mmCIF file of C-alpha atoms in Angstrom:
data_model
loop_
_atom_site.group_PDB
_atom_site.id
_atom_site.type_symbol
_atom_site.label_atom_id
_atom_site.label_comp_id
_atom_site.label_asym_id
_atom_site.label_seq_id
_atom_site.Cartn_x
_atom_site.Cartn_y
_atom_site.Cartn_z
ATOM 1 C CA LYS A 275 -17.201 0.862 -9.636
ATOM 2 C CA ASN A 276 -14.210 2.746 -7.985
ATOM 3 C CA GLN A 277 -11.278 1.748 -9.816
ATOM 4 C CA VAL A 278 -7.584 2.417 -10.339
ATOM 5 C CA GLU A 279 -5.845 1.527 -13.458
ATOM 6 C CA GLN A 280 -2.222 1.771 -14.297
ATOM 7 C CA SER A 281 -0.107 1.451 -17.347
ATOM 8 C CA PRO A 282 2.249 -0.067 -18.488
ATOM 9 C CA GLN A 283 2.253 -3.079 -16.388
ATOM 10 C CA SER A 284 5.779 -3.346 -16.821
ATOM 11 C CA LEU A 285 8.561 -1.181 -18.298
ATOM 12 C CA ILE A 286 12.172 -1.612 -19.120
ATOM 13 C CA ILE A 287 14.563 1.510 -19.393
ATOM 14 C CA LEU A 288 18.283 1.940 -19.592
ATOM 15 C CA GLU A 289 19.895 3.911 -16.693
ATOM 16 C CA GLY A 290 19.854 7.710 -17.257
ATOM 17 C CA LYS A 291 16.523 7.693 -19.337
ATOM 18 C CA ASN A 292 13.306 9.429 -18.282
ATOM 19 C CA CYS A 293 10.145 7.447 -18.010
ATOM 20 C CA THR A 294 6.461 8.239 -17.338
ATOM 21 C CA LEU A 295 3.926 6.180 -15.656
ATOM 22 C CA GLN A 296 0.192 6.420 -15.985
ATOM 23 C CA CYS A 297 -2.510 6.277 -13.563
ATOM 24 C CA ASN A 298 -6.338 6.746 -14.580
ATOM 25 C CA TYR A 299 -9.065 6.228 -11.811
ATOM 26 C CA THR A 300 -12.662 6.435 -11.421
ATOM 27 C CA VAL A 301 -13.040 6.920 -7.738
ATOM 28 C CA SER A 302 -15.410 9.419 -6.591
ATOM 29 C CA PRO A 303 -15.779 11.506 -4.562
ATOM 30 C CA PHE A 304 -12.069 11.994 -4.978
ATOM 31 C CA SER A 305 -9.821 13.091 -1.794
ATOM 32 C CA ASN A 306 -6.443 12.609 -2.815
ATOM 33 C CA LEU A 307 -3.942 10.630 -4.815
ATOM 34 C CA ARG A 308 -0.590 9.006 -3.875
ATOM 35 C CA TRP A 309 2.114 7.391 -5.674
ATOM 36 C CA TYR A 310 4.026 4.870 -3.685
ATOM 37 C CA LYS A 311 7.219 2.891 -4.796
ATOM 38 C CA GLN A 312 7.484 -0.699 -3.555
ATOM 39 C CA ASP A 313 10.829 -2.238 -3.786
ATOM 40 C CA THR A 314 10.782 -6.190 -4.038
ATOM 41 C CA GLY A 315 10.074 -7.821 -0.731
ATOM 42 C CA ARG A 316 9.276 -4.506 1.016
ATOM 43 C CA GLY A 317 6.441 -2.492 1.879
ATOM 44 C CA PRO A 318 5.345 0.416 -0.130
ATOM 45 C CA VAL A 319 6.760 3.860 0.748
ATOM 46 C CA SER A 320 4.918 7.273 -0.072
ATOM 47 C CA LEU A 321 6.437 9.276 -2.791
ATOM 48 C CA THR A 322 3.973 12.111 -3.277
ATOM 49 C CA ILE A 323 0.488 12.948 -2.516
ATOM 50 C CA MET A 324 -1.852 15.376 -4.216
ATOM 51 C CA THR A 325 -5.242 16.764 -3.419
ATOM 52 C CA PHE A 326 -7.799 18.020 -5.870
ATOM 53 C CA SER A 327 -6.381 21.600 -6.166
ATOM 54 C CA GLU A 328 -2.829 20.306 -6.929
ATOM 55 C CA ASN A 329 -1.608 19.917 -10.403
ATOM 56 C CA THR A 330 1.899 18.902 -9.923
ATOM 57 C CA LYS A 331 4.167 17.659 -6.999
ATOM 58 C CA SER A 332 7.765 16.930 -7.145
ATOM 59 C CA ASN A 333 9.757 14.629 -4.779
ATOM 60 C CA GLY A 334 13.869 14.681 -6.215
ATOM 61 C CA ARG A 335 13.645 13.245 -9.499
ATOM 62 C CA TYR A 336 9.946 12.120 -9.183
ATOM 63 C CA THR A 337 7.280 14.592 -10.640
ATOM 64 C CA ALA A 338 3.819 13.663 -10.329
ATOM 65 C CA THR A 339 0.970 15.430 -12.319
ATOM 66 C CA LEU A 340 -2.669 15.470 -11.448
ATOM 67 C CA ASP A 341 -5.610 16.127 -14.013
ATOM 68 C CA ALA A 342 -8.783 15.875 -11.704
ATOM 69 C CA ASP A 343 -10.926 16.647 -14.623
ATOM 70 C CA THR A 344 -10.002 13.689 -16.769
ATOM 71 C CA LYS A 345 -9.053 11.789 -13.608
ATOM 72 C CA GLN A 346 -5.483 10.867 -14.837
ATOM 73 C CA SER A 347 -2.323 11.009 -13.177
ATOM 74 C CA SER A 348 1.533 10.454 -14.188
ATOM 75 C CA LEU A 349 4.643 9.756 -12.456
ATOM 76 C CA HIS A 350 7.514 11.052 -14.382
ATOM 77 C CA ILE A 351 10.977 9.871 -13.304
ATOM 78 C CA THR A 352 14.181 11.890 -14.575
ATOM 79 C CA ALA A 353 17.541 10.553 -15.086
ATOM 80 C CA SER A 354 16.421 6.959 -13.777
ATOM 81 C CA GLN A 355 18.784 5.154 -11.481
ATOM 82 C CA LEU A 356 19.271 1.252 -10.858
ATOM 83 C CA SER A 357 17.769 1.901 -7.449
ATOM 84 C CA ASP A 358 14.590 3.239 -9.249
ATOM 85 C CA SER A 359 13.842 -0.436 -10.265
ATOM 86 C CA ALA A 360 10.644 -1.200 -8.131
ATOM 87 C CA SER A 361 6.670 -1.394 -8.586
ATOM 88 C CA TYR A 362 5.150 2.018 -8.527
ATOM 89 C CA ILE A 363 1.720 1.933 -7.055
ATOM 90 C CA CYS A 364 -1.032 4.732 -7.726
ATOM 91 C CA VAL A 365 -3.404 4.876 -4.728
ATOM 92 C CA VAL A 366 -6.600 6.907 -4.879
ATOM 93 C CA SER A 367 -8.545 7.988 -1.582
ATOM 94 C CA ASP A 368 -12.324 8.815 -1.489
ATOM 95 C CA ARG A 369 -14.138 11.365 0.637
ATOM 96 C CA GLY A 370 -17.158 8.891 1.179
ATOM 97 C CA SER A 371 -16.247 7.432 4.560
ATOM 98 C CA THR A 372 -14.391 8.157 7.622
ATOM 99 C CA LEU A 373 -12.158 5.550 6.843
ATOM 100 C CA GLY A 374 -10.784 7.370 3.907
ATOM 101 C CA ARG A 375 -10.953 4.318 1.789
ATOM 102 C CA LEU A 376 -7.836 3.573 -0.269
ATOM 103 C CA TYR A 377 -7.923 2.089 -3.942
ATOM 104 C CA PHE A 378 -4.926 0.652 -5.134
ATOM 105 C CA GLY A 379 -3.571 0.072 -8.622
ATOM 106 C CA ARG A 380 -1.667 -3.128 -9.425
ATOM 107 C CA GLY A 381 1.355 -1.098 -10.091
ATOM 108 C CA THR A 382 3.874 -0.527 -12.925
ATOM 109 C CA GLN A 383 6.907 -2.600 -12.603
ATOM 110 C CA LEU A 384 10.053 -0.658 -13.613
ATOM 111 C CA THR A 385 13.268 -2.293 -14.416
ATOM 112 C CA VAL A 386 16.228 -0.006 -15.014
ATOM 113 C CA TRP A 387 19.155 -1.702 -16.675
ATOM 114 C CA PRO A 388 22.922 -0.334 -16.764
ATOM 115 C CA GLU B 63 12.060 5.266 7.135
ATOM 116 C CA ALA B 64 8.777 4.199 8.892
ATOM 117 C CA ASP B 65 9.113 2.730 12.354
ATOM 118 C CA ILE B 66 6.766 -0.081 11.711
ATOM 119 C CA TYR B 67 7.910 -3.771 11.972
ATOM 120 C CA GLN B 68 6.487 -7.003 11.114
ATOM 121 C CA THR B 69 7.717 -10.489 11.927
ATOM 122 C CA PRO B 70 8.556 -12.947 10.654
ATOM 123 C CA ARG B 71 9.451 -11.796 7.160
ATOM 124 C CA TYR B 72 9.289 -15.109 5.880
ATOM 125 C CA LEU B 73 7.204 -18.113 6.982
ATOM 126 C CA VAL B 74 6.742 -21.563 5.472
ATOM 127 C CA ILE B 75 4.234 -23.745 7.441
ATOM 128 C CA GLY B 76 2.099 -26.698 6.756
ATOM 129 C CA THR B 77 -1.743 -26.912 6.518
ATOM 130 C CA GLY B 78 -3.738 -26.770 9.518
ATOM 131 C CA LYS B 79 -1.500 -24.919 11.697
ATOM 132 C CA LYS B 80 -2.113 -21.664 13.670
ATOM 133 C CA ILE B 81 0.117 -18.988 12.718
ATOM 134 C CA THR B 82 0.412 -15.581 14.232
ATOM 135 C CA LEU B 83 1.706 -12.456 12.268
ATOM 136 C CA GLU B 84 3.299 -9.838 14.149
ATOM 137 C CA CYS B 85 3.021 -6.099 13.438
ATOM 138 C CA SER B 86 4.094 -3.313 15.667
ATOM 139 C CA GLN B 87 4.791 0.456 15.253
ATOM 140 C CA THR B 88 6.626 2.933 17.411
ATOM 141 C CA MET B 89 5.032 6.002 16.004
ATOM 142 C CA GLY B 90 1.951 6.150 18.334
ATOM 143 C CA HIS B 91 -0.450 5.894 15.319
ATOM 144 C CA ASP B 92 -3.948 5.209 16.172
ATOM 145 C CA LYS B 93 -4.819 3.704 13.081
ATOM 146 C CA MET B 94 -3.694 0.199 11.874
ATOM 147 C CA TYR B 95 -4.294 -1.934 8.848
ATOM 148 C CA TRP B 96 -3.418 -5.553 7.305
ATOM 149 C CA TYR B 97 -3.355 -5.851 3.542
ATOM 150 C CA GLN B 98 -2.963 -8.887 1.624
ATOM 151 C CA GLN B 99 -0.981 -8.598 -1.705
ATOM 152 C CA ASP B 100 -0.344 -11.358 -4.283
ATOM 153 C CA PRO B 101 2.161 -10.958 -6.843
ATOM 154 C CA GLY B 102 1.380 -8.578 -9.466
ATOM 155 C CA MET B 103 -2.109 -7.556 -7.935
ATOM 156 C CA GLU B 104 -3.375 -4.660 -6.094
ATOM 157 C CA LEU B 105 -3.287 -4.355 -2.179
ATOM 158 C CA HIS B 106 -6.458 -5.773 -0.723
ATOM 159 C CA LEU B 107 -7.577 -4.603 2.958
ATOM 160 C CA ILE B 108 -8.322 -7.273 5.277
ATOM 161 C CA HIS B 109 -8.411 -5.777 8.516
ATOM 162 C CA TYR B 110 -8.338 -2.207 10.272
ATOM 163 C CA SER B 111 -8.186 -0.632 13.675
ATOM 164 C CA TYR B 112 -8.885 2.786 14.915
ATOM 165 C CA GLY B 113 -7.289 2.245 18.183
ATOM 166 C CA VAL B 114 -7.164 -0.080 21.215
ATOM 167 C CA ASN B 115 -10.018 -2.554 21.404
ATOM 168 C CA SER B 116 -11.275 -1.501 17.963
ATOM 169 C CA THR B 117 -11.214 -3.822 14.936
ATOM 170 C CA GLU B 118 -13.133 -3.863 11.810
ATOM 171 C CA LYS B 119 -13.095 -6.367 8.734
ATOM 172 C CA GLY B 120 -11.718 -4.812 5.364
ATOM 173 C CA ASP B 121 -13.028 -5.185 2.094
ATOM 174 C CA LEU B 122 -11.517 -8.808 1.199
ATOM 175 C CA SER B 123 -13.195 -11.504 3.041
ATOM 176 C CA SER B 124 -10.416 -13.271 5.072
ATOM 177 C CA GLU B 125 -10.640 -16.066 7.657
ATOM 178 C CA SER B 126 -7.924 -14.438 9.730
ATOM 179 C CA THR B 127 -8.555 -12.443 12.937
ATOM 180 C CA VAL B 128 -6.827 -9.622 14.639
ATOM 181 C CA SER B 129 -6.593 -7.890 18.011
ATOM 182 C CA ARG B 130 -5.624 -4.520 19.120
ATOM 183 C CA ILE B 131 -4.871 -4.514 22.825
ATOM 184 C CA ARG B 132 -2.260 -2.283 22.734
ATOM 185 C CA THR B 133 -1.767 0.784 20.697
ATOM 186 C CA GLU B 134 1.663 -0.146 19.084
ATOM 187 C CA HIS B 135 0.730 -3.850 18.578
ATOM 188 C CA PHE B 136 -1.673 -5.355 15.913
ATOM 189 C CA PRO B 137 -1.096 -9.195 15.414
ATOM 190 C CA LEU B 138 -2.957 -11.077 12.765
ATOM 191 C CA THR B 139 -3.954 -14.918 13.375
ATOM 192 C CA LEU B 140 -4.689 -17.686 11.338
ATOM 193 C CA GLU B 141 -6.239 -20.378 13.096
ATOM 194 C CA SER B 142 -5.830 -22.965 10.626
ATOM 195 C CA ALA B 143 -3.533 -22.175 7.853
ATOM 196 C CA ARG B 144 -4.464 -23.611 4.162
ATOM 197 C CA PRO B 145 -2.675 -23.220 0.591
ATOM 198 C CA SER B 146 -5.130 -20.383 -0.214
ATOM 199 C CA HIS B 147 -3.693 -18.441 2.398
ATOM 200 C CA THR B 148 -0.249 -18.186 0.662
ATOM 201 C CA SER B 149 0.333 -14.582 -0.012
ATOM 202 C CA GLN B 150 2.088 -11.441 1.218
ATOM 203 C CA TYR B 151 0.522 -9.957 4.127
ATOM 204 C CA LEU B 152 1.489 -6.059 4.487
ATOM 205 C CA CYS B 153 0.879 -4.085 8.055
ATOM 206 C CA ALA B 154 0.397 -0.493 7.974
ATOM 207 C CA SER B 155 -0.266 2.413 10.108
ATOM 208 C CA SER B 156 -1.313 5.983 10.006
ATOM 209 C CA GLU B 157 -2.182 9.033 12.039
ATOM 210 C CA SER B 158 -5.282 11.087 11.579
ATOM 211 C CA GLN B 159 -4.604 14.520 9.563
ATOM 212 C CA THR B 160 -7.054 16.957 8.200
ATOM 213 C CA PRO B 161 -9.957 15.443 6.335
ATOM 214 C CA ARG B 162 -9.032 17.167 3.043
ATOM 215 C CA ARG B 163 -5.206 16.328 3.177
ATOM 216 C CA GLY B 164 -6.044 12.594 4.321
ATOM 217 C CA GLU B 165 -3.494 10.277 5.968
ATOM 218 C CA THR B 166 -0.400 8.805 4.587
ATOM 219 C CA GLN B 167 -0.203 5.144 5.546
ATOM 220 C CA TYR B 168 3.064 3.753 6.315
ATOM 221 C CA PHE B 169 3.927 0.252 5.626
ATOM 222 C CA GLY B 170 5.816 -2.516 7.196
ATOM 223 C CA PRO B 171 8.160 -4.759 5.134
ATOM 224 C CA GLY B 172 5.660 -7.554 4.851
ATOM 225 C CA THR B 173 5.422 -11.084 5.635
ATOM 226 C CA ARG B 174 5.528 -13.610 2.784
ATOM 227 C CA LEU B 175 3.603 -16.748 4.070
ATOM 228 C CA LEU B 176 3.646 -19.929 1.978
ATOM 229 C CA VAL B 177 1.414 -22.651 3.240
ATOM 230 C CA LEU B 178 2.191 -26.201 1.815
#
């Protein structure tokens, strides 16, 4: 069964600190992996996208890594800000259909405290 | 910032009422999607469309229906709302890219529906 599991479910950190969010998936055949940020009451916004051959991708203070062999990805946030408080969703796409089926994780709820 | 809009943002309605959730995008994307999301849970695809006059049901069974008469517009309708329909509904759109690269979906702000 194709699944995407994220950990931790929630995380509280102090402003200025770094953190790392994890994503494990069993989706096959793998096409790409995205990290989305979803602010409360808003729709998800894409942060990074990585294909099979990409190991790391940065977007400002966000750095995503991908290990396609172990089917793991991480999102590292550097020097966290209050505005980073949001749910971070890992989304994996397969190549098994023309739709490019997306599998969503439940997200990690990050809270940054001052 | 994606040019995809949803109205209303919040809706409280009684059981049995007919409702239509609006979604429109100005990016000219052919593909559009409706997702349902409960708090702390993953998004579930309920409907999608590849273009005008094309609609398909998604993975999650839904009593809602959709239509795609215009490229930019993809409304979702519930003929008779029930408390079990209480949820957040997210609309998204995407344009075709290379198969390897995949498509980035751009999401609207969502509609939070409460059925009493």
